[in-house]
Coordinates of C-alpha atoms in Angstrom, one line a residue:
M20 CA 0.9 -10.3 10.6
L21 CA 1.4 -8.3 13.7
S22 CA -0.7 -6.3 15.8
A23 CA 1.1 -2.9 16.5
P24 CA 3.8 -1.2 14.3
C25 CA 6.3 -4.6 14.1
C26 CA 9.1 -5.1 16.7
D27 CA 10.4 -6.2 13.3
D28 CA 11.7 -3.0 11.4
R29 CA 14.1 -2.9 9.1
R30 CA 14.5 0.7 7.9
M31 CA 12.5 2.6 11.1
C32 CA 14.9 0.9 13.4
V33 CA 17.6 -1.3 12.1
C34 CA 19.4 -3.0 14.5
P35 CA 23.3 -3.7 13.2
G36 CA 22.8 -7.8 13.0
P37 CA 19.7 -9.9 11.9
R38 CA 18.1 -12.0 15.2
R39 CA 17.6 -16.2 15.1
I40 CA 16.6 -17.9 12.4
G41 CA 13.2 -18.5 11.8
I42 CA 10.4 -19.8 8.9
P43 CA 7.5 -17.8 8.5
V44 CA 4.5 -19.2 9.7
R45 CA 2.3 -20.8 6.8
S46 CA -0.8 -19.7 6.0
S47 CA -3.3 -19.5 3.0
S48 CA -5.4 -17.3 1.3
L49 CA -7.4 -15.8 -1.7
P50 CA -6.0 -13.8 -4.2
L51 CA -8.0 -11.3 -6.0
F52 CA -8.1 -12.7 -9.8
S53 CA -6.0 -16.1 -9.5
D54 CA -4.8 -18.9 -6.6
A55 CA -1.5 -18.2 -6.3
M56 CA 1.0 -15.7 -5.5
P57 CA 4.4 -14.9 -3.6
A58 CA 4.9 -12.6 -0.9
P59 CA 8.7 -12.3 0.5
T60 CA 12.1 -11.1 -1.5
Q61 CA 13.3 -12.7 -4.4
L62 CA 16.0 -13.2 -6.8
F63 CA 16.0 -14.0 -9.8
F64 CA 17.9 -14.7 -12.9
P65 CA 16.8 -14.5 -17.0
L66 CA 18.1 -15.7 -19.9
I67 CA 17.3 -15.0 -23.4
R68 CA 15.8 -16.7 -26.4
N69 CA 17.4 -15.4 -29.8
C70 CA 17.9 -12.2 -28.0
E71 CA 15.2 -12.1 -25.5
L72 CA 15.3 -12.7 -21.6
S73 CA 14.5 -16.2 -21.5
R74 CA 15.7 -17.5 -18.5
I75 CA 15.1 -15.9 -14.8
Y76 CA 17.0 -17.7 -11.4
G77 CA 16.2 -15.9 -7.9
T78 CA 17.4 -15.3 -4.6
A79 CA 16.2 -13.5 -1.2
C80 CA 17.7 -12.4 2.0
Y81 CA 16.3 -10.8 4.4
C82 CA 16.9 -9.2 7.8
H83 CA 14.3 -8.2 10.3
H84 CA 15.2 -5.7 12.6
R85 CA 13.2 -4.7 16.1
H86 CA 10.9 -1.5 16.0
L87 CA 11.9 1.2 18.2
C88 CA 9.8 0.4 20.7
C89 CA 11.6 -3.0 21.6
S90 CA 15.2 -2.8 20.0
S91 CA 17.8 -3.6 22.6
S92 CA 19.5 -1.1 24.6
Y93 CA 23.3 -1.8 23.7
I94 CA 22.6 -1.3 19.9
P95 CA 24.7 1.5 18.3
Q96 CA 22.7 4.4 17.4
S97 CA 25.2 5.1 14.0
H98 CA 23.6 1.2 12.8
L99 CA 20.1 2.4 13.6
R100 CA 17.9 2.8 9.9
Y101 CA 16.0 4.9 12.5
T102 CA 17.2 7.3 14.4
P103 CA 14.3 7.9 17.1
H104 CA 13.6 11.4 18.5
P105 CA 15.3 12.2 22.0
A106 CA 12.0 11.9 23.7
Y107 CA 11.8 7.9 22.8
A108 CA 15.7 7.6 23.1
T109 CA 14.7 5.0 26.0
F110 CA 13.6 2.8 23.4
C111 CA 16.3 2.6 21.5
R112 CA 19.4 3.3 23.7
S113 CA 22.7 3.4 22.3
K114 CA 25.9 1.8 24.2
E115 CA 29.5 2.7 22.9
N116 CA 31.2 -0.2 24.6
W117 CA 28.8 -2.8 22.9
W118 CA 31.7 -5.2 22.5
Q119 CA 32.3 -5.1 25.9
Y120 CA 28.9 -5.3 26.8
T121 CA 28.5 -8.5 24.7
Q122 CA 32.1 -9.9 26.2
G123 CA 31.1 -9.6 29.8
R124 CA 27.6 -11.8 29.2
R125 CA 30.3 -14.4 28.5
Y126 CA 33.4 -14.7 31.0
A127 CA 30.4 -16.3 33.8
S128 CA 31.2 -19.8 32.1
T129 CA 33.7 -21.6 29.8
P130 CA 32.7 -20.2 26.2
Q131 CA 31.6 -23.2 24.0
K132 CA 31.8 -23.4 20.2
F133 CA 28.4 -25.0 18.6
Y134 CA 28.3 -25.0 14.8
L135 CA 25.8 -26.4 12.9
T136 CA 26.4 -29.3 10.3
P137 CA 26.6 -28.7 6.7
P138 CA 23.2 -30.5 6.6
Q139 CA 21.9 -28.2 9.1
V140 CA 23.2 -25.3 7.3
N141 CA 21.5 -26.4 4.3
S142 CA 17.9 -26.9 5.5
I143 CA 18.6 -23.4 7.0
L144 CA 19.6 -22.4 3.5
K145 CA 17.3 -24.6 1.6
A146 CA 14.1 -24.0 3.7
N147 CA 12.2 -21.5 1.3
E148 CA 13.9 -22.6 -2.1
Y149 CA 11.4 -21.7 -4.8
S150 CA 12.0 -22.8 -8.8
F151 CA 9.6 -22.1 -11.5
K152 CA 10.0 -23.0 -15.1
V153 CA 7.9 -21.0 -17.7
P154 CA 6.4 -22.7 -20.7
E155 CA 8.1 -21.2 -24.0
F156 CA 5.0 -21.1 -25.4
D157 CA 1.9 -20.2 -23.6
G158 CA 0.0 -20.8 -26.4
K159 CA -0.8 -17.0 -27.1
N160 CA 2.9 -15.7 -27.0
V161 CA 6.6 -17.1 -27.3
S162 CA 7.6 -16.8 -23.7
S163 CA 11.0 -14.5 -23.5
V164 CA 11.2 -16.2 -19.8
L165 CA 12.4 -19.9 -18.8
G166 CA 11.9 -19.6 -15.3
F167 CA 13.3 -18.5 -12.0
D168 CA 14.8 -19.7 -8.8
S169 CA 13.6 -18.2 -5.4
N170 CA 14.7 -18.3 -2.1
Q171 CA 14.5 -16.4 1.2
L172 CA 16.3 -16.8 4.5
P173 CA 14.4 -15.1 7.4
A174 CA 16.4 -13.8 10.3
N175 CA 13.3 -13.8 12.8
A176 CA 9.8 -13.2 12.9
P177 CA 7.7 -11.7 11.5
I178 CA 9.4 -11.2 8.3
E179 CA 9.0 -7.8 7.1
D180 CA 10.0 -8.1 3.1
R181 CA 7.9 -9.4 0.3
R182 CA 8.4 -11.4 -3.1
S183 CA 6.3 -11.5 -6.3
A184 CA 6.4 -12.9 -9.8
A185 CA 3.5 -13.3 -11.7
T186 CA 2.9 -13.6 -15.8
C187 CA 0.6 -11.4 -17.2
L188 CA -2.5 -12.8 -18.8
Q189 CA -4.3 -10.3 -20.9
T190 CA -1.3 -8.5 -22.0
R191 CA 2.6 -9.7 -22.6
G192 CA 5.4 -10.1 -20.4
M193 CA 6.3 -11.1 -16.8
L194 CA 6.4 -9.1 -13.8
L195 CA 9.1 -9.7 -10.7
G196 CA 9.2 -7.5 -7.6
V197 CA 10.6 -6.6 -4.2
F198 CA 9.2 -5.3 -1.6
D199 CA 11.5 -4.2 1.9
G200 CA 9.1 -3.3 4.5
H201 CA 10.2 -1.0 7.5
A202 CA 8.2 0.0 10.8
G203 CA 6.4 -3.2 10.2
C204 CA 5.5 -6.0 7.7
A205 CA 1.8 -4.9 6.9
C206 CA 2.6 -2.5 4.0
S207 CA 4.8 -4.9 2.1
Q208 CA 2.5 -7.2 2.7
A209 CA -0.2 -5.0 1.0
V210 CA 1.9 -3.5 -1.6
S211 CA 3.3 -7.1 -3.0
E212 CA -0.4 -8.7 -3.1
R213 CA -1.9 -5.3 -4.8
L214 CA 0.5 -3.5 -6.9
F215 CA 1.1 -6.0 -9.5
Y216 CA -2.5 -5.9 -10.5
Y217 CA -2.3 -2.1 -10.5
I218 CA 0.3 -2.6 -12.7
A219 CA -1.5 -5.2 -14.9
V220 CA -4.9 -2.8 -15.1
S221 CA -2.7 -0.3 -16.3
L222 CA -1.7 -2.3 -19.0
L223 CA -4.8 -3.2 -20.1
P224 CA -6.5 -1.9 -23.5
H225 CA -9.6 -0.1 -23.3
E226 CA -11.6 -2.9 -24.4
T227 CA -10.6 -5.2 -22.1
L228 CA -11.3 -3.2 -19.1
L229 CA -14.6 -3.1 -20.5
E230 CA -15.1 -6.7 -20.8
I231 CA -14.0 -6.8 -17.1
E232 CA -16.2 -4.5 -15.6
N233 CA -19.0 -5.5 -17.6
A234 CA -18.6 -8.9 -16.1
V235 CA -18.4 -7.8 -12.2
E236 CA -21.3 -5.4 -12.7
S237 CA -23.5 -8.5 -13.9
G238 CA -21.8 -11.0 -11.7
R239 CA -20.3 -13.5 -14.4
A240 CA -16.9 -14.8 -13.5
L241 CA -13.7 -12.3 -14.3
L242 CA -11.1 -13.2 -17.0
P243 CA -7.8 -13.8 -14.9
I244 CA -5.3 -11.1 -15.3
L245 CA -2.4 -12.2 -13.6
Q246 CA -0.9 -16.0 -12.9
W247 CA 0.7 -15.9 -9.6
H248 CA 4.5 -17.8 -9.1
K249 CA 4.9 -18.3 -4.9
H250 CA 6.5 -20.6 -2.5
P251 CA 3.9 -22.5 -0.6
N252 CA 4.9 -20.4 2.3
D253 CA 4.0 -17.1 0.5
Y254 CA 0.4 -15.7 1.1
F255 CA -2.4 -13.3 0.6
S256 CA -4.7 -11.4 3.2
K257 CA -8.0 -13.1 2.7
E258 CA -9.6 -10.9 5.1
A259 CA -8.4 -7.6 3.1
S260 CA -9.4 -9.4 -0.5
K261 CA -13.1 -7.3 -0.9
L262 CA -11.6 -4.0 0.2
Y263 CA -8.6 -4.4 -2.0
F264 CA -10.4 -5.4 -5.0
N265 CA -13.1 -2.2 -4.7
S266 CA -10.3 -0.1 -4.7
L267 CA -9.0 -1.7 -7.9
R268 CA -12.0 -1.8 -9.4
T269 CA -12.4 1.7 -8.4
Y270 CA -9.5 2.4 -10.5
W271 CA -10.1 0.9 -13.3
Q272 CA -13.6 2.5 -14.1
E273 CA -11.5 5.5 -13.8
L274 CA -9.4 4.3 -16.4
I275 CA -12.3 3.4 -18.7
D276 CA -13.7 7.4 -18.0
L277 CA -10.5 8.6 -18.7
N278 CA -9.7 6.3 -22.2
T279 CA -12.2 6.3 -25.2
G280 CA -10.6 4.0 -26.8
E281 CA -9.5 6.0 -29.5
S282 CA -6.4 4.3 -29.3
D283 CA -4.9 1.4 -27.3
D284 CA -1.2 1.8 -27.4
I285 CA -0.2 1.6 -24.0
D286 CA 3.1 3.6 -22.4
V287 CA 4.8 0.7 -20.0
K288 CA 6.5 3.4 -18.4
E289 CA 3.4 5.9 -17.4
A290 CA 1.5 2.4 -16.4
L291 CA 4.2 1.7 -14.0
I292 CA 4.2 5.4 -12.6
N293 CA 0.6 5.1 -12.4
A294 CA 0.0 2.2 -10.9
F295 CA 2.7 3.1 -8.3
K296 CA 1.2 6.3 -7.2
R297 CA -2.4 5.2 -7.4
L298 CA -1.9 2.3 -5.0
D299 CA 0.1 4.4 -2.7
N300 CA -2.9 7.3 -2.9
D301 CA -5.7 3.9 -2.0
I302 CA -3.2 3.1 1.3
S303 CA -3.6 7.0 2.2
L304 CA -7.3 6.7 1.8
E305 CA -8.3 3.8 3.0
A306 CA -6.6 4.7 5.9
Q307 CA -8.5 7.7 6.4
V308 CA -11.8 6.8 5.5
G309 CA -11.9 3.3 8.0
D310 CA -13.5 0.5 8.0
P311 CA -16.9 -0.9 10.0
N312 CA -14.6 -3.9 10.1
S313 CA -12.5 -3.7 13.7
F314 CA -10.1 -6.0 12.0
L315 CA -10.0 -4.1 8.3
N316 CA -10.1 -0.4 10.1
Y317 CA -6.9 -1.6 12.5
L318 CA -5.2 -3.3 9.3
V319 CA -5.9 -0.3 7.2
L320 CA -3.9 2.2 9.5
R321 CA -0.7 -0.4 10.1
V322 CA -0.4 -0.5 6.0
A323 CA -0.3 3.0 6.6
F324 CA 2.1 3.9 9.1
S325 CA 4.2 1.2 8.4
G326 CA 6.1 1.4 4.8
A327 CA 7.5 -0.3 1.9
T328 CA 10.2 0.4 -1.0
A329 CA 9.7 -1.5 -3.9
C330 CA 11.6 -2.6 -7.1
V331 CA 9.8 -4.1 -9.8
A332 CA 10.9 -5.5 -13.6
H333 CA 8.7 -5.6 -16.3
V334 CA 9.9 -8.0 -18.9
D335 CA 8.5 -8.3 -22.3
G336 CA 10.4 -9.8 -25.0
V337 CA 13.5 -7.6 -25.1
N338 CA 11.9 -4.7 -23.1
L339 CA 12.9 -4.3 -20.5
H340 CA 11.2 -1.8 -17.5
V341 CA 12.3 -1.3 -14.2
A342 CA 10.6 1.1 -11.7
N343 CA 12.2 1.7 -8.6
T344 CA 10.9 3.0 -5.7
G345 CA 13.3 3.8 -2.4
D346 CA 16.5 2.7 -2.2
S347 CA 16.6 -0.9 -3.7
R348 CA 18.7 -1.2 -6.5
A349 CA 18.9 -3.4 -10.5
M350 CA 22.1 -4.3 -11.4
L351 CA 21.9 -6.1 -15.2
G352 CA 25.2 -8.5 -15.4
V353 CA 27.0 -7.7 -18.9
Q354 CA 29.4 -10.8 -20.4
E355 CA 31.9 -9.0 -22.1
E356 CA 34.1 -10.6 -25.7
D357 CA 36.8 -11.8 -23.5
G358 CA 34.2 -13.6 -21.1
S359 CA 35.0 -11.7 -18.1
W360 CA 31.3 -10.0 -16.5
S361 CA 30.7 -6.5 -15.6
A362 CA 28.1 -4.8 -13.6
V363 CA 25.4 -1.9 -15.0
T364 CA 23.2 0.0 -12.4
L365 CA 19.5 0.2 -13.8
P366 CA 17.6 2.5 -11.5
N367 CA 19.6 5.1 -8.8
D368 CA 18.7 4.5 -5.3
H369 CA 16.7 6.8 -3.5
N370 CA 18.5 8.1 -0.6
A371 CA 21.1 10.6 0.7
Q372 CA 24.2 9.2 -1.5
N373 CA 21.9 10.7 -4.6
E374 CA 22.6 14.1 -5.1
S375 CA 19.9 14.1 -7.7
E376 CA 17.5 13.3 -5.1
L377 CA 18.8 15.8 -2.1
E378 CA 18.1 18.5 -4.9
R379 CA 15.0 17.2 -5.7
L380 CA 13.8 17.2 -2.2
K381 CA 15.2 21.1 -1.3
L382 CA 13.6 22.0 -4.2
E383 CA 10.0 21.1 -2.9
H384 CA 10.2 22.8 -0.1
P385 CA 10.7 26.1 1.1
K386 CA 14.7 27.5 1.6
N387 CA 14.3 27.7 5.1
E388 CA 14.1 23.7 5.6
A389 CA 17.4 23.5 3.3
K390 CA 19.0 22.1 6.6
S391 CA 16.4 20.3 8.3
V392 CA 15.0 18.2 5.4
V393 CA 17.9 16.0 5.4
K394 CA 20.0 15.6 8.4
Q395 CA 22.8 12.6 9.2
D396 CA 21.8 11.4 5.9
R397 CA 18.1 10.7 7.1
L398 CA 14.8 12.4 5.4
L399 CA 14.2 14.8 8.9
G400 CA 16.8 12.6 10.3
L401 CA 14.3 10.2 10.5
L402 CA 14.4 7.8 7.6
M403 CA 16.9 6.6 4.9
P404 CA 15.1 6.2 1.8
F405 CA 13.5 9.5 0.2
R406 CA 11.0 7.1 -1.8
A407 CA 8.6 4.6 -0.6
F408 CA 4.9 3.6 -0.2
G409 CA 3.0 3.9 3.0
D410 CA 4.9 6.1 5.4
V411 CA 2.1 8.4 6.3
K412 CA 3.7 10.0 9.0
F413 CA 5.8 11.3 6.3
K414 CA 2.9 12.6 4.0
W415 CA 0.1 13.3 6.1
S416 CA -0.5 16.9 7.9
I417 CA 0.2 17.0 11.9
D418 CA -3.9 17.5 12.0
L419 CA -4.7 14.4 9.6
Q420 CA -2.6 12.4 11.8
K421 CA -3.9 13.4 15.1
R422 CA -7.5 12.9 13.7
V423 CA -6.7 9.7 12.4
I424 CA -5.2 8.5 15.5
E425 CA -7.3 9.5 18.0
S426 CA -10.1 8.1 16.1
G427 CA -8.6 5.0 15.5
P428 CA -8.4 1.9 17.8
D429 CA -7.1 1.9 20.9
Q430 CA -4.0 -0.6 20.0
L431 CA -3.2 2.7 17.3
N432 CA -4.1 5.0 19.9
D433 CA -1.9 4.1 22.8
N434 CA 1.1 3.3 20.0
E435 CA 4.1 5.8 21.2
Y436 CA 5.4 5.5 17.5
T437 CA 2.1 6.8 15.6
K438 CA 1.4 9.5 17.8
F439 CA 5.0 10.5 17.4
I440 CA 5.5 13.6 15.0
P441 CA 8.6 14.2 13.1
P442 CA 11.0 17.0 14.0
N443 CA 10.8 20.5 11.8
Y444 CA 7.6 18.8 9.8
Y445 CA 6.4 22.0 8.3
T446 CA 5.4 21.3 5.0
P447 CA 4.3 17.9 4.2
P448 CA 4.2 15.4 2.3
Y449 CA 8.0 15.0 2.6
L450 CA 8.1 11.8 0.8
T451 CA 6.5 10.3 -2.2
A452 CA 5.6 6.9 -3.5
E453 CA 6.5 7.9 -7.0
P454 CA 9.1 5.6 -8.9
E455 CA 11.7 6.0 -11.0
V456 CA 11.6 4.0 -14.4
I457 CA 14.5 2.8 -16.3
Y458 CA 14.0 1.3 -19.8
H459 CA 16.5 -1.2 -21.5
R460 CA 16.8 -3.0 -24.2
L461 CA 18.5 -6.4 -24.1
R462 CA 21.1 -6.9 -26.0
P463 CA 22.8 -10.5 -26.7
Q464 CA 25.9 -9.5 -24.0
D465 CA 23.2 -8.7 -21.2
K466 CA 22.8 -12.4 -19.3
F467 CA 21.0 -11.4 -16.1
L468 CA 19.1 -8.6 -14.3
I469 CA 19.6 -8.4 -10.4
L470 CA 16.9 -6.9 -8.2
A471 CA 18.0 -6.4 -4.7
T472 CA 17.3 -4.4 -1.5
D473 CA 19.9 -2.3 0.0
G474 CA 21.4 -5.1 2.3
L475 CA 22.9 -7.3 -0.8
W476 CA 24.8 -4.4 -1.9
E477 CA 26.0 -3.4 1.2
T478 CA 27.4 -6.9 2.1
M479 CA 28.8 -7.5 -1.3
H480 CA 30.3 -5.2 -4.3
R481 CA 28.1 -5.6 -7.2
Q482 CA 30.7 -6.8 -9.3
D483 CA 31.3 -9.9 -7.0
V484 CA 27.7 -10.5 -7.1
V485 CA 27.7 -10.3 -10.6
R486 CA 30.8 -12.4 -11.0
I487 CA 29.4 -15.3 -9.0
V488 CA 25.7 -15.3 -10.5
G489 CA 27.8 -15.1 -14.3
E490 CA 30.2 -18.0 -12.9
Y491 CA 27.4 -20.4 -11.4
L492 CA 25.5 -20.2 -15.1
T493 CA 28.7 -20.9 -17.0
G494 CA 29.9 -23.4 -15.0
M495 CA 33.3 -21.6 -14.7
H496 CA 33.0 -20.9 -10.7
H497 CA 35.2 -24.2 -10.3
Q498 CA 37.9 -23.5 -13.5
Q499 CA 38.7 -20.2 -11.9
P500 CA 41.9 -19.5 -10.2
I501 CA 41.3 -19.0 -6.6
A502 CA 42.2 -15.2 -5.4
V503 CA 43.7 -14.6 -2.0
G504 CA 44.2 -10.7 -2.6
G505 CA 47.3 -9.9 -0.5
Y506 CA 47.1 -12.2 1.8
K507 CA 50.1 -14.5 2.2
V508 CA 49.0 -18.1 1.8
T509 CA 51.3 -21.3 2.9
L510 CA 51.4 -24.7 0.3
G511 CA 49.6 -26.0 2.8
Q512 CA 46.6 -23.6 2.9
M513 CA 46.4 -23.4 -0.4
H514 CA 46.1 -27.4 -1.0
G515 CA 43.1 -27.0 1.5
L516 CA 41.2 -24.3 -0.6
L517 CA 41.5 -26.4 -3.7
T518 CA 40.6 -29.8 -1.9
E519 CA 37.9 -28.1 -0.4
R520 CA 36.7 -26.6 -3.7
R521 CA 37.0 -30.1 -5.4
A522 CA 34.7 -31.9 -2.8
K523 CA 32.3 -28.9 -3.2
M524 CA 32.0 -30.1 -6.9
F525 CA 30.8 -33.6 -5.9
S526 CA 28.7 -32.4 -2.7
V527 CA 25.4 -33.9 -2.5
F528 CA 24.7 -30.7 -1.0
K529 CA 25.9 -28.5 -4.3
D530 CA 23.2 -25.7 -4.7
Q531 CA 20.9 -26.4 -7.6
N532 CA 19.5 -22.9 -6.6
A533 CA 20.9 -19.7 -7.7
A534 CA 19.7 -17.9 -4.9
T535 CA 20.9 -20.3 -2.5
L536 CA 24.3 -20.0 -3.6
L537 CA 24.7 -16.1 -3.3
F538 CA 23.0 -16.8 0.4
R539 CA 26.1 -18.9 1.2
H540 CA 28.5 -16.3 -0.5
A541 CA 26.8 -13.1 1.6
V542 CA 26.5 -15.1 4.7
G543 CA 29.5 -17.3 4.4
N544 CA 32.6 -15.7 2.5
N545 CA 36.2 -15.3 4.0
E546 CA 38.9 -13.0 3.1
F547 CA 39.3 -15.5 0.1
G548 CA 36.2 -14.7 -1.3
T549 CA 35.2 -18.8 -1.0
V550 CA 32.7 -20.1 1.1
D551 CA 33.6 -20.9 4.8
H552 CA 31.3 -23.4 6.7
E553 CA 32.8 -22.7 9.7
H554 CA 31.7 -19.1 9.2
L555 CA 28.4 -19.5 7.8
S556 CA 27.7 -21.9 10.8
K557 CA 28.5 -19.3 13.1
M558 CA 26.6 -16.4 11.4
L559 CA 23.3 -18.8 11.1
S560 CA 23.7 -20.1 14.7
L561 CA 24.3 -17.1 17.0
P562 CA 21.7 -16.4 19.5
E563 CA 19.1 -13.6 19.3
E564 CA 20.8 -11.6 22.5
L565 CA 24.4 -11.6 21.1
L566 CA 24.3 -9.5 18.1
S567 CA 27.2 -9.0 16.2
P568 CA 27.9 -6.2 13.6
A569 CA 28.9 -8.8 11.2
K570 CA 25.4 -10.5 11.3
A571 CA 24.6 -7.1 9.5
I572 CA 24.9 -9.1 6.3
I573 CA 21.6 -10.8 6.4
R574 CA 19.4 -7.7 6.7
C575 CA 18.1 -7.3 3.2
A576 CA 16.0 -9.0 0.8
Q577 CA 17.6 -9.9 -2.6
F578 CA 16.0 -10.6 -6.1
V579 CA 17.5 -11.5 -9.5
L580 CA 16.9 -11.8 -13.0
H581 CA 18.9 -14.1 -15.1
K582 CA 19.0 -13.8 -18.8
E583 CA 21.2 -16.0 -21.4
I584 CA 21.3 -16.4 -25.1
R585 CA 19.8 -20.0 -26.4

């Protein structure tokens, strides 16, 4: 996916807007246990059967930004997810007169409007749509999930964010996740491929683990433990599959040794925490040990030095567990008795806006670091999420970093970013991948769950997201009065809004995918809360060199669950 720490950096060097729309290159590879899997981020909506989660829809929205080593020189530093050290200020120079700069590029010729047509807009928005309907009965259990819609809107390439969805075959439930990469896409790709296997293995009873180990030992075929649900553009890293399998096998061997088989009661919360922590530990260990294969050796180092946050939901009947590492968020949509919608946040964001996270960091380090551990709302003044996979620059000792870099390939040793040591770096590790796990027993009024990275919530208020999804699912969005806020609207303008809405009801472009609908609103909403095609067209057609702060609304991966009583 990249040959050096990627120029597409969403957290370690995020620009105030996305780049030109692009579609990821299609590739294929082999999974560890089954034949399919998704990679980029996703939005699901589950519905409930008889008080159980029974329908999942999804959406995804990406914005990928350049790494600090090649960021545009006129990006305001206040917009950066990663604030570079002064020594590397030339890589990410700030310009306060950004607006005059961009305007200055236009005066040479007469400005010409260029808008994408509705079919062109739909072609972009729907290029990565994916829908999947889960059978009500899989031959073993009654499924609580009906299906999901998924979509992805890449701003440029390579895409840093990933999505995953899979059904657990040897246990109950379904796994849904979003992985938000930064400083490159290597870590988010690896986590999206591997984390669900670690979770599935953690949930397996002792007897099943023994069966799997005996099958591997004797060379027999393995029972599949996951059924992946993926878009054709999503892929596995075929070259690393053997390495990943060996690490996973070591993990389940340790689980066999630790569990004598006396009790098969599995604590889902504990299993999720152990899976997150073990995968992050394996990512670190693989980078330290290296690999004789030069390609794999460079790959494991790229994975370790880049980073990714993760938000994963495990749905088993009415039991919902959400594990979150980083600043992504899970939002439950609840329908009140009067038909209105309310949003309930499940896990907390792990960033400077979370007081408990700030307190945790200060307690984990000496008092003399209290003022330096978090500066300008960033970890060590650099990283916005306080929990993440990878990012060994915030976990390894300085000596270990230098030793690994010096013994690594030339591409890594010559990279300024990997050699850069964060300021005030005294008592690592400063970063952890341990998730916060929230359990929620689904109720009849719980209609959907939204798993999304921070970009969705920065773009749209959580209540608006829940309302849009809820009205879409109930078909009420064409019956609600048009809200104009405090704006003065003429009779002609109101007639135009009503006419436009009526036309959409019969339009051949009416969205059949809930993910795409959220994209339209996130990118094309006007002051009245309705989608403005002209604005949507502008946002999707702005050239890469003309960055607009408004385009920051497409800088996230989104993943939504919708559930509804049958």
